[in-house]
Coordinates of C-alpha atoms and ligand atoms in Angstrom, one line a residue:
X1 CA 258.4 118.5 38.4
X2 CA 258.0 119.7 35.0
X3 CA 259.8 118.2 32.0
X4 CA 263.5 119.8 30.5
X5 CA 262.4 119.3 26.8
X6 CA 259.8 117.5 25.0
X7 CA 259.5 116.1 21.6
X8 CA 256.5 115.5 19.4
X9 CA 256.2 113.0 16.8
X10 CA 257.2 109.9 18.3
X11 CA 258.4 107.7 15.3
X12 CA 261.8 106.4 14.3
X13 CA 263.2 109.5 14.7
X14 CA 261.3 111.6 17.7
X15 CA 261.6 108.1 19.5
X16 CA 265.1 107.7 19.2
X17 CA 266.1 111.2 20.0
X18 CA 263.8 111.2 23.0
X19 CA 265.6 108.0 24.4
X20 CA 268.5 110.0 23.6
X21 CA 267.8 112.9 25.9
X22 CA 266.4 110.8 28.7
X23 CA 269.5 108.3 28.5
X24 CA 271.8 111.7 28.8
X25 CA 270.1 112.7 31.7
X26 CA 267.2 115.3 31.0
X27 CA 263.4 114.7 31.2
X28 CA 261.7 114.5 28.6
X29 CA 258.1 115.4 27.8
X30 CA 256.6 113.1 25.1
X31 CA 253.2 113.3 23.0
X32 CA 252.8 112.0 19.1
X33 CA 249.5 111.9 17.0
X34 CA 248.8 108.7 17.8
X35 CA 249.0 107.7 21.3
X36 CA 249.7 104.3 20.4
X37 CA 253.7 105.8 19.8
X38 CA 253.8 107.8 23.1
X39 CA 252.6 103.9 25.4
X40 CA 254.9 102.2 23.3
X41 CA 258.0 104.2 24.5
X42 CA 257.1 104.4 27.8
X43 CA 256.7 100.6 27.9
X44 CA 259.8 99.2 26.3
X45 CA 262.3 102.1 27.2
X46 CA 260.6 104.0 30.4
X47 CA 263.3 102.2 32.6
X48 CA 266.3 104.1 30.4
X49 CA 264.8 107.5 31.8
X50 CA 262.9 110.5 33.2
X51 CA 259.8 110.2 30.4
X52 CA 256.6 112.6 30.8
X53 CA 253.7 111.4 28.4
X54 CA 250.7 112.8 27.2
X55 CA 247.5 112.0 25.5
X56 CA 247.2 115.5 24.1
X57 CA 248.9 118.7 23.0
X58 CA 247.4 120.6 25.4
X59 CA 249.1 118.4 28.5
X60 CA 252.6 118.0 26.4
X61 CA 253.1 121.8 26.5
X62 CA 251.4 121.9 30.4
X63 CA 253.8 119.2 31.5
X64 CA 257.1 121.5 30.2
X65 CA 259.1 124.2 32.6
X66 CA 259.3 127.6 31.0
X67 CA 261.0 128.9 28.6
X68 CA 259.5 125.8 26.7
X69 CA 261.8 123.8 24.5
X70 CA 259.6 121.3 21.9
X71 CA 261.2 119.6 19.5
X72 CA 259.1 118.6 16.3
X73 CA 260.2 115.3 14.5
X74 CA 256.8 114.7 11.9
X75 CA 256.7 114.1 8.3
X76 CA 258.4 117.1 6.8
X77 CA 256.0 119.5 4.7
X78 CA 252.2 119.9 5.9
X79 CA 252.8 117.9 8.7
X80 CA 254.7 119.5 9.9
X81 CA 253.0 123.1 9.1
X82 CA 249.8 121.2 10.7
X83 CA 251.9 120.3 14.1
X84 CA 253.2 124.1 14.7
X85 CA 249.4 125.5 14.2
X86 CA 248.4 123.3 16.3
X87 CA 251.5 124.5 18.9
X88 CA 251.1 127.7 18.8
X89 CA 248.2 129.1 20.0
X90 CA 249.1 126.6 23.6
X91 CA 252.8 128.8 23.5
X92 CA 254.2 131.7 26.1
X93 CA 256.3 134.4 24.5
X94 CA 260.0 133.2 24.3
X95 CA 259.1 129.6 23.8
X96 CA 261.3 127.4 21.6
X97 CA 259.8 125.5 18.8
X98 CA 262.9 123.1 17.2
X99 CA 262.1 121.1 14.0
X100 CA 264.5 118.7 14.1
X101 CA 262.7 116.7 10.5
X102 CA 264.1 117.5 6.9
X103 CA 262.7 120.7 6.0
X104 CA 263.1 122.7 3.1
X105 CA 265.3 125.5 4.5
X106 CA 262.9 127.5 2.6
X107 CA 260.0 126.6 4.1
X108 CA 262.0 127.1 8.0
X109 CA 262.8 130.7 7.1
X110 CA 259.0 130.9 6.3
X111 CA 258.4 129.3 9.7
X112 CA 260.8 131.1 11.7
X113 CA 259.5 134.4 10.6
X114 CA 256.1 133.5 11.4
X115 CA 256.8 132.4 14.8
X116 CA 259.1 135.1 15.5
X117 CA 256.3 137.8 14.9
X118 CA 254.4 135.9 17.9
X119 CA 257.6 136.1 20.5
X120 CA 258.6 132.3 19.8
X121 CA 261.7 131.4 18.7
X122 CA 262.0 128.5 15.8
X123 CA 264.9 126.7 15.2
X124 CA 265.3 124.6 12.1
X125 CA 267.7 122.3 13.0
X126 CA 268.9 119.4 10.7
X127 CA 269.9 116.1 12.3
X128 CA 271.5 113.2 10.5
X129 CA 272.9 110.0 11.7
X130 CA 269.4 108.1 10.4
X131 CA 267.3 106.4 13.8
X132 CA 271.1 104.6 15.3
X133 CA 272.3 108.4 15.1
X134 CA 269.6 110.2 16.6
X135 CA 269.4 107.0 19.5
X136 CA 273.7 107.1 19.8
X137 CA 274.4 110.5 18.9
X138 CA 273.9 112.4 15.4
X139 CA 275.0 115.2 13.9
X140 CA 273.0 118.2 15.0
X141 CA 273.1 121.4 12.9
X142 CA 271.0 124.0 14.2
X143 CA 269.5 127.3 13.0
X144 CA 267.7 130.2 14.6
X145 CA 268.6 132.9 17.0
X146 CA 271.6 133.1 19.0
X147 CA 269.4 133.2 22.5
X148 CA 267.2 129.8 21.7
X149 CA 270.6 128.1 20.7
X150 CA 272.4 129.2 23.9
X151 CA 269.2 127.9 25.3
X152 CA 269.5 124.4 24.0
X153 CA 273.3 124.3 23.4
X154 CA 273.6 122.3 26.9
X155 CA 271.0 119.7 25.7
X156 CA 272.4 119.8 21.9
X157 CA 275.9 119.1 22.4
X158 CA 275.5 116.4 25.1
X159 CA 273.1 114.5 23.1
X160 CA 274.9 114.7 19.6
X161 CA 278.0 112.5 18.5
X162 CA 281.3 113.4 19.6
X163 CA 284.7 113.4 18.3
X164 CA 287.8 113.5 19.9
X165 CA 285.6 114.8 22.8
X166 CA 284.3 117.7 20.9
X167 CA 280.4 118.1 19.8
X168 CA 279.3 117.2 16.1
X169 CA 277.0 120.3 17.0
X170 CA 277.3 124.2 16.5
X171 CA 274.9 127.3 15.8
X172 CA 274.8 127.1 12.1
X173 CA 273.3 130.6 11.7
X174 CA 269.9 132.3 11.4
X175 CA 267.0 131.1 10.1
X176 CA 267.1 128.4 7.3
X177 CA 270.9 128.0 7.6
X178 CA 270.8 125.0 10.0
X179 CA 268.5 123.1 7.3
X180 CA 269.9 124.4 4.6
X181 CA 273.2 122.4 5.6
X182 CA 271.4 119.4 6.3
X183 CA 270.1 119.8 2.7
X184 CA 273.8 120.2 1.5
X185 CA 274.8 116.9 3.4
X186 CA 272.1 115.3 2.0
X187 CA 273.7 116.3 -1.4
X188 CA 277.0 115.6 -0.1
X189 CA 275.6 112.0 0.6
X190 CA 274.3 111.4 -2.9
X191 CA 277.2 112.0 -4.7
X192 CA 279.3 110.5 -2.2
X193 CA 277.5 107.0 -2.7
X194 CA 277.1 107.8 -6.5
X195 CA 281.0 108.1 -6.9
X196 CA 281.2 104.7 -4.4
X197 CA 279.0 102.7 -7.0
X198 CA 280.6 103.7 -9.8
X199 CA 284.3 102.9 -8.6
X200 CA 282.3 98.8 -7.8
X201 CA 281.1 99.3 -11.1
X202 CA 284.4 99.9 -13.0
X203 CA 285.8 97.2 -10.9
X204 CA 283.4 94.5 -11.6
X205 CA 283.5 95.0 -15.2
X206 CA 286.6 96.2 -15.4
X207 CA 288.6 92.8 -13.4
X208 CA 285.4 90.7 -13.0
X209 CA 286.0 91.1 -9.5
X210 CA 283.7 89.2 -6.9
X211 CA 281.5 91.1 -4.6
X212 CA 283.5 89.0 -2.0
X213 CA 286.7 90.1 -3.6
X214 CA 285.8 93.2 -4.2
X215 CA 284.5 94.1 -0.3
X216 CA 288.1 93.5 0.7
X217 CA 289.2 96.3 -1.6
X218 CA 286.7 98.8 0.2
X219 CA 287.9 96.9 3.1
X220 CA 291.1 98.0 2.2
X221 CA 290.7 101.4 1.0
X222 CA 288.9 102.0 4.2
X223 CA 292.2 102.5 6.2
X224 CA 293.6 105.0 4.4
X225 CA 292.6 108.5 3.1
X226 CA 288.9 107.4 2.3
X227 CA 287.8 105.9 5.6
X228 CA 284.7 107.0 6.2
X229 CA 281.6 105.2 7.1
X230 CA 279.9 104.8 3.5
X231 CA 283.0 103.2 2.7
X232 CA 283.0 101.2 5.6
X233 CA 279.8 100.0 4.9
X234 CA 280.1 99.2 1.3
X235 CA 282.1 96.3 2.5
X236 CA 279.6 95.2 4.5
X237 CA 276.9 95.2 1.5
X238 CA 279.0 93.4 -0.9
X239 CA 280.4 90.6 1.4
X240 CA 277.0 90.6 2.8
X241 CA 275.3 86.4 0.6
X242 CA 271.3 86.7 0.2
X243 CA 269.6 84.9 2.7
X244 CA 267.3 83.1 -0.2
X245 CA 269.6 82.1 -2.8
X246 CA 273.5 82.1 -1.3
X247 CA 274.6 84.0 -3.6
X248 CA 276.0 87.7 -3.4
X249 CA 273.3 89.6 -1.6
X250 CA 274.0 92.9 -4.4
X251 CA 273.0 90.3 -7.5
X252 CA 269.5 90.0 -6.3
X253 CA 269.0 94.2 -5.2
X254 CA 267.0 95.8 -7.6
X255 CA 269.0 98.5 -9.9
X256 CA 266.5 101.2 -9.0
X257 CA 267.9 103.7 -7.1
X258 CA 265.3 105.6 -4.9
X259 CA 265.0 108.7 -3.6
X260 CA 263.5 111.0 -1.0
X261 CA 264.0 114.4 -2.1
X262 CA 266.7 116.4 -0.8
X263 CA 268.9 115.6 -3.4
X264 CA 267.0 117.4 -5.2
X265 CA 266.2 119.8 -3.6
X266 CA 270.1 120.8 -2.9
X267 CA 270.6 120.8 -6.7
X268 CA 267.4 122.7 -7.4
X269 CA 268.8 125.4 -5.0
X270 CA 272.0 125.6 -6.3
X271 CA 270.7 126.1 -9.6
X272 CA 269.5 129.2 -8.3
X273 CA 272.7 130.3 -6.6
X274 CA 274.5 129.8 -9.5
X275 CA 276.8 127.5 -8.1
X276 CA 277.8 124.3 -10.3
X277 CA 277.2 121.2 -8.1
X278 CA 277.5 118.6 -11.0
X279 CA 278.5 116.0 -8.6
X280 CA 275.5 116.2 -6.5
X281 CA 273.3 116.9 -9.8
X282 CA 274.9 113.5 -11.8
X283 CA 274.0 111.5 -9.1
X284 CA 270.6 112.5 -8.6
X285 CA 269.9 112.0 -12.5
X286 CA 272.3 108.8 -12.0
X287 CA 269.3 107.7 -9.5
X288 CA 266.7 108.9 -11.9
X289 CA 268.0 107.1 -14.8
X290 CA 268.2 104.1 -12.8
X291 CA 264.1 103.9 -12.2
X292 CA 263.2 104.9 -15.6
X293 CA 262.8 101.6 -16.5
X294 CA 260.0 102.2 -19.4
X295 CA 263.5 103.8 -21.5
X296 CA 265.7 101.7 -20.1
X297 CA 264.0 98.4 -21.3
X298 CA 263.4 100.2 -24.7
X299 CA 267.6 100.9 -24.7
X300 CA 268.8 97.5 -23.2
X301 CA 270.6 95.1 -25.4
X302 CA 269.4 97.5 -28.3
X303 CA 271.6 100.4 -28.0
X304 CA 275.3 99.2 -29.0
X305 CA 277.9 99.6 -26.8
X306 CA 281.5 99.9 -28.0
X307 CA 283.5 96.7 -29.9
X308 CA 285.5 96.3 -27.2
X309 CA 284.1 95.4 -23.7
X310 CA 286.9 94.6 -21.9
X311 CA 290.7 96.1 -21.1
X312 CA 294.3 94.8 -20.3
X313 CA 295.6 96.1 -17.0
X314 CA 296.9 95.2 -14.4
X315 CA 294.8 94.5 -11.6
X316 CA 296.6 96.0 -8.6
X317 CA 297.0 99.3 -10.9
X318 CA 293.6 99.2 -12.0
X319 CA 292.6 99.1 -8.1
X320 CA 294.8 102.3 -7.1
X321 CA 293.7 104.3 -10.2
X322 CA 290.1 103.8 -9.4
X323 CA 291.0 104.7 -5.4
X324 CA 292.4 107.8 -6.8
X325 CA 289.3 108.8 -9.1
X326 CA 287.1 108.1 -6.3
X327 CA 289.1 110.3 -4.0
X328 CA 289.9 113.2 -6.2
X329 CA 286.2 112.9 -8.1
X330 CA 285.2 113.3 -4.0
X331 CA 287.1 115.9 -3.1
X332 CA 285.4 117.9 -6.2
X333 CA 282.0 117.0 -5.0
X334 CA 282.4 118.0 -1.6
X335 CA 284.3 121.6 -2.7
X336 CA 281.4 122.3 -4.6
X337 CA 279.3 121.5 -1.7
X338 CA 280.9 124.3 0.2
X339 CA 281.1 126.2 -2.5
X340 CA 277.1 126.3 -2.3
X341 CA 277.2 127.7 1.3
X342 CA 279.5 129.8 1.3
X343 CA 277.1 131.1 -1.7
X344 CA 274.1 130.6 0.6
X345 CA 275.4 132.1 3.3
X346 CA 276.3 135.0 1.5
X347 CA 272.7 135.3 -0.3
X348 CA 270.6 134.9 3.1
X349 CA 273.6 136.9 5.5
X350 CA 274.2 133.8 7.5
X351 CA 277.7 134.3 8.1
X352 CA 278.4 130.1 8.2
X353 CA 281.8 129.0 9.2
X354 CA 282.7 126.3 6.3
X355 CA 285.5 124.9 8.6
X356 CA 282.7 124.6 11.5
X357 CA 280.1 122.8 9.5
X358 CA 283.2 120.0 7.9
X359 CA 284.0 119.4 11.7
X360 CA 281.1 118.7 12.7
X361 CA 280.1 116.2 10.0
X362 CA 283.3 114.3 11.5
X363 CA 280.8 112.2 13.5
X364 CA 277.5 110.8 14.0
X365 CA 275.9 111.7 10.1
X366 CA 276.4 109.5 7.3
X367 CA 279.0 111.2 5.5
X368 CA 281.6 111.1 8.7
X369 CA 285.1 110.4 7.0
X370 CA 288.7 111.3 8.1
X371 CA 289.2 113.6 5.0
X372 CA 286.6 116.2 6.4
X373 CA 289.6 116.9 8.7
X374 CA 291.5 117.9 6.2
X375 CA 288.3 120.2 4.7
X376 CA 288.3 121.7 8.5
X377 CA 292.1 122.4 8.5
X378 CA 291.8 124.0 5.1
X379 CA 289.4 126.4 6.2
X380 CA 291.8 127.2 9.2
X381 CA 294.5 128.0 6.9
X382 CA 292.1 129.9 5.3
X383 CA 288.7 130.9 5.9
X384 CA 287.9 132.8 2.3
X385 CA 289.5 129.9 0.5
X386 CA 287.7 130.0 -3.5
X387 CA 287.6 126.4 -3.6
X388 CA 288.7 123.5 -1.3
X389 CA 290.2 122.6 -4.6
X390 CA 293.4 125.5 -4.5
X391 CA 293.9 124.4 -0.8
X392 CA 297.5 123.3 -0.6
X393 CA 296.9 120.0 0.6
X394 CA 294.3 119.1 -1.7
X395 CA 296.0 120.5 -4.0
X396 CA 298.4 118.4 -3.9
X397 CA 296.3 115.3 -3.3
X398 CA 294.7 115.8 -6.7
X399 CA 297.7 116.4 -8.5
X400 CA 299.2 113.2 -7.4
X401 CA 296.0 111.6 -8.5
X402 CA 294.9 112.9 -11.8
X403 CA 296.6 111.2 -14.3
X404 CA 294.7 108.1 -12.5
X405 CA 291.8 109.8 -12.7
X406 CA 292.5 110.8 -16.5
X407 CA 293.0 107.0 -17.2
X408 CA 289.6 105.6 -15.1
X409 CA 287.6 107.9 -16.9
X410 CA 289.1 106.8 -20.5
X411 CA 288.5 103.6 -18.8
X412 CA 284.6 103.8 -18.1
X413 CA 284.3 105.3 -22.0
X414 CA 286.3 102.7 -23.6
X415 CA 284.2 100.0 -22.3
X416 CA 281.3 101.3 -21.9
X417 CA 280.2 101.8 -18.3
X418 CA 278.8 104.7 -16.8
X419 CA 280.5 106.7 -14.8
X420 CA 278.9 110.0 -14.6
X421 CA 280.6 111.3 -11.5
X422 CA 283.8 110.1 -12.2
X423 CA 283.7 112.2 -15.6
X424 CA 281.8 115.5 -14.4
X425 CA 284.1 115.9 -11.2
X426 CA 287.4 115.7 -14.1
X427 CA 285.3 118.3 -16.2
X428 CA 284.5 120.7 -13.2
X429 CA 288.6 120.4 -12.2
X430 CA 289.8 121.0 -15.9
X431 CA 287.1 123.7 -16.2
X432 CA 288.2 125.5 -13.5
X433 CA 291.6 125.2 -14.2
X434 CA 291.3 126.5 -17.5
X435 CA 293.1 129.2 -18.5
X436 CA 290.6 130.1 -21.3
X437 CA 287.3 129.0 -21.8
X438 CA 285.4 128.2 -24.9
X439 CA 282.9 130.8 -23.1
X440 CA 284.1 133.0 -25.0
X441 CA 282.1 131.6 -28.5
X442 CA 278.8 131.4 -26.5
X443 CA 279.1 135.2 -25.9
X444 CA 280.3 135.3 -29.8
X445 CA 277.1 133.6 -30.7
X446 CA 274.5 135.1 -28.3
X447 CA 275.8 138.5 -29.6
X448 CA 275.4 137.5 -33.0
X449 CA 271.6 135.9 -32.7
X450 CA 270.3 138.1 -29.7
X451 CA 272.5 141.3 -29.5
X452 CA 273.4 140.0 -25.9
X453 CA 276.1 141.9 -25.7
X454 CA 279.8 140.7 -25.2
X455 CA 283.2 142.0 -22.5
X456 CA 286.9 142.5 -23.7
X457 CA 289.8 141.0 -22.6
X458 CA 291.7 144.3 -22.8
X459 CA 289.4 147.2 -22.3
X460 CA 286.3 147.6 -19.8
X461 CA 282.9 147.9 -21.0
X462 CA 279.5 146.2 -23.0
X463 CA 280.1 145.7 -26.8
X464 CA 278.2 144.6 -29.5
X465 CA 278.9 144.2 -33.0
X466 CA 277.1 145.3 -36.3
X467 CA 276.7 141.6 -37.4
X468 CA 274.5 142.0 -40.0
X469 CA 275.6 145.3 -41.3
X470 CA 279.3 146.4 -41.4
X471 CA 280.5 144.5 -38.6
X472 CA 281.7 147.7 -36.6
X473 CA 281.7 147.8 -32.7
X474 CA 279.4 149.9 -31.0
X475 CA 280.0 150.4 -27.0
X476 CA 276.8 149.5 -25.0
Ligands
LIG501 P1 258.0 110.1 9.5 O1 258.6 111.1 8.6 O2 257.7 108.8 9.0 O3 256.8 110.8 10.2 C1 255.9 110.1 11.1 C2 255.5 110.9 12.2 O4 254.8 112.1 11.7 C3 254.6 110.2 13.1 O5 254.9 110.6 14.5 C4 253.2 110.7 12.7 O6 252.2 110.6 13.7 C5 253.6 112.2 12.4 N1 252.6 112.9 11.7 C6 252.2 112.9 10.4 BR1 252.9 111.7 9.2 N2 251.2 113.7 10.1 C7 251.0 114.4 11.2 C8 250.1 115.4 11.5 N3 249.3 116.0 10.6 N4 250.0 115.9 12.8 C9 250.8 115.3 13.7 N5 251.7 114.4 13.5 C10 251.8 113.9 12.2 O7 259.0 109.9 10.8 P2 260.6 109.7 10.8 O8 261.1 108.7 9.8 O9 260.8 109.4 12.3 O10 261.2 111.1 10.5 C11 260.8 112.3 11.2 C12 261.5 113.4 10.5 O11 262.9 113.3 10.6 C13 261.2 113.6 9.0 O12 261.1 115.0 8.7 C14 262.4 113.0 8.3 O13 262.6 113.5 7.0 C15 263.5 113.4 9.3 N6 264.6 112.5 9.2 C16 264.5 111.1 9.1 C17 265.6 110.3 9.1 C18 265.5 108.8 9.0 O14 266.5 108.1 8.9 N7 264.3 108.3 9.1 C19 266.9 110.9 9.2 C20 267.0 112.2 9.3 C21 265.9 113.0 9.3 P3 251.3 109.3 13.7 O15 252.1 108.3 14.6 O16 250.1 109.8 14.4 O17 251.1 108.8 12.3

């Protein structure tokens, strides 16, 4: 009998999403590059299921029943370009080519048009949950046509993580949209950890907590309204004593943040939606700043800092106002996340449901929290909310919150720690909260030095005034 699915590229990733398949039931054809991968899995995990190897590409797309359903997990870029030319010319018309690895959404929609002109459907499908997610369940967020998702739906959904007996899977949209919202969890994930390292950071400093000390406030925090998995895990890191010396396993990590790319690459494509993601963007130049350690050994101990390095507070206060600076400074990161979908979405006609994509990040990916909950019951209340931000309930969250938040960031300047998130999530929310902006002198001055043009508050119309001659206004 021929194979259900099959899946190319057999390391961390393929491998543990091809267990996956063959633990929930399906067979599962298997071929990788190097054969070496494809003996391996058959030898330690043939007993978990119905495995089909092959030595070559030709056999892996013989061995699968029609229409064919491949799923590609290689080295994102060229790879995986090089694996799909390599696919194609072996495929029947209406064959389903998933890439399951982090791809550029840019690059899918390049992909999917291809393949499309040749009768194949391509689905460019993020996954995230890292190798225990793709092995246990991730999230799944597939793109492409309707008819290859209702195709793979039955496979998709019993594979990925669930929640409360529902799928962390759904049809994102056409095209890129599945990987562009991988790329936006990605994001999500930077500035998530960004904002979690920065509330240690005030901490330490701040009370000259312990890492051991210290875990049991993430510990703590983790049972109410930010329990979620990074947080979870943070206690695990700093209770966690180095093997070599005893001592706290965080004192002997390297301060160099690294990264892979899709953090960039979310803030790269928001920059060209137009769609302020500071949160995401601070801690991508948080990690950058972190390796650049030519300027920072230049700075350190040189720079001064301010006169006074340390602050009376109380301890248990300190603790909540950070919690709420964390939270709020969260809730602004992950609003603007949506905000660069819903913008996406709207640029590429994808027609995403925001409420869809915060339900199923509940489970399996690394950004599963209780509060995305509260983002899905938002977008019920309203599906064309502006900003998660004027939903009541966060609303309300923030407000009880932001004088906290006010006080941590006054904090972090005062004596002299970094806290880049904490600060640009308070300037988004008092940005956009604004009831006038000092926008209004940019236009001033771009009129003045480039004839840009300026808009009036109280009639409609371009104006520009005579600034070097009689400073009359002349209608554009
Ligand atoms: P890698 O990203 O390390 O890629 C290794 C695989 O790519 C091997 O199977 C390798 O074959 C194959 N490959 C390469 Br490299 N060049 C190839 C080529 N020209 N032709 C055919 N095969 C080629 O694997 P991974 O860490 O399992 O990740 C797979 C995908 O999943 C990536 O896109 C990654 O970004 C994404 N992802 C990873 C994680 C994670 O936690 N690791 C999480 C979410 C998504 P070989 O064995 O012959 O060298």
């Amino acid at each position: 009998a021929k194979a259900q699915i099959g899946v190319t590229g057999l390391a961390v990733m393929g491998r543990n999403l091809a267990r996956n398949l063959a633990r929930n039931g399906f067979s599962v054809a298997l071929h990788n590059r190097t054969q070496a991968r494809t003996d391996a899995l058959v030898e330690e995990f043939g007993s978990e299921g119905d495995f089909v190897p092959s030595t070559d590409l030709a056999g892996f797309v013989e061995s699968l029943e029609q229409p064919r359903k491949i799923i590609i997990l290689v080295k994102a870029g060229a790879p995986t370009d090089a694996v799909i030319d390599e696919l194609v010319p072996l495929l029947d018309e209406g064959d389903i080519v998933v890439d399951a690895g982090n791809a550029h959404f840019l690059d899918t929609r390049r992909r999917e048009s291809a393949l499309k002109e040749k009768g194949l459907h391509f689905v460019g499908s993020g996954v995230s949950g890292g190798e225990e997610g793709a092995l246990n369940g991730p999230s799944i967020m597939p793109g492409g046509s309707p008819e290859s998702y209702a195709a793979l739906e039955p496979m998709l959904t019993k594979i990925s993580a669930h929640v409360n007996g529902e799928p962390c899977c759904v049809h994102v949209g056409p095209d890129g949209a599945g990987h562009f919202v991988k790329m936006l969890h990605n994001g999500i994930e930077y500035a998530d950890m960004q904002l979690i390292a920065e509330a240690y950071d005030l901490l330490r400093h701040v009370l000259d907590l312990s890492p051991a000390e210290l875990a049991d406030v993430f510990r703590d925090w983790n049972t109410g309204d930010l329990e979620s998995f990074l947080i979870e895990i943070t206690a695990e890191v700093l209770s966690q004593t180095d093997p070599t010396t005893g001592g706290p396993f965080i004192d002997i990590i390297l301060d160099q943040a690294e990264q892979k790319g899709t953090g960039r690459w979310t803030v790269q494509s928001a920059l060209d939606l137009g769609i302020p993601v500071s949160g995401m963007a601070e801690a991508v130049f948080a990690r950058s700043l972190s390796g650049d350690v030519v300027r920072r050994e230049a700075a350190a101990g040189v720079l001064p800092g301010p006169a006074q390095a340390k602050l009376d507070v109380d301890r248990q206060a300190f603790i909540d106002d950070v919690r709420h600076a964390l939270y709020s400074s969260k809730l602004v990161a992950y609003a603007q996340g949506f905000d660069a979908i819903r913008a996406a979405s709207d640029e590429y006609g994808w027609d995403i449901d925001l409420g869809a994509m915060a339900k199923i990040w509940r489970g399996g990916c690394i950004i599963r929290a209780r509060f995305l909950d509260r983002i899905k019951e938002a977008y019920d209340r309203n599906p064309d909310l502006p900003s998660l931000l004027v939903d009541d309930y966060f609303k309300e969250a923030v407000a009880n919150g932001q004088e906290a938040w006010r006080r941590v960031v006054a904090a972090a300047a005062t004596v002299g720690v970094p806290a880049p998130g904490f600060s640009a999530a308070l300037s988004y929310y008092d940005g956009l909260r604004a009831e006038r902006l000092p926008a209004a002198l940019i236009q001033g001055l771009r009129d003045l030095f480039g004839a840009h043009t300026y808009k009036r508050v109280d009639r409609e119309g371009s104006f520009h005034l005579e600034w070097s001659g009689d400073r009359s206004e002349s209608t554009q």
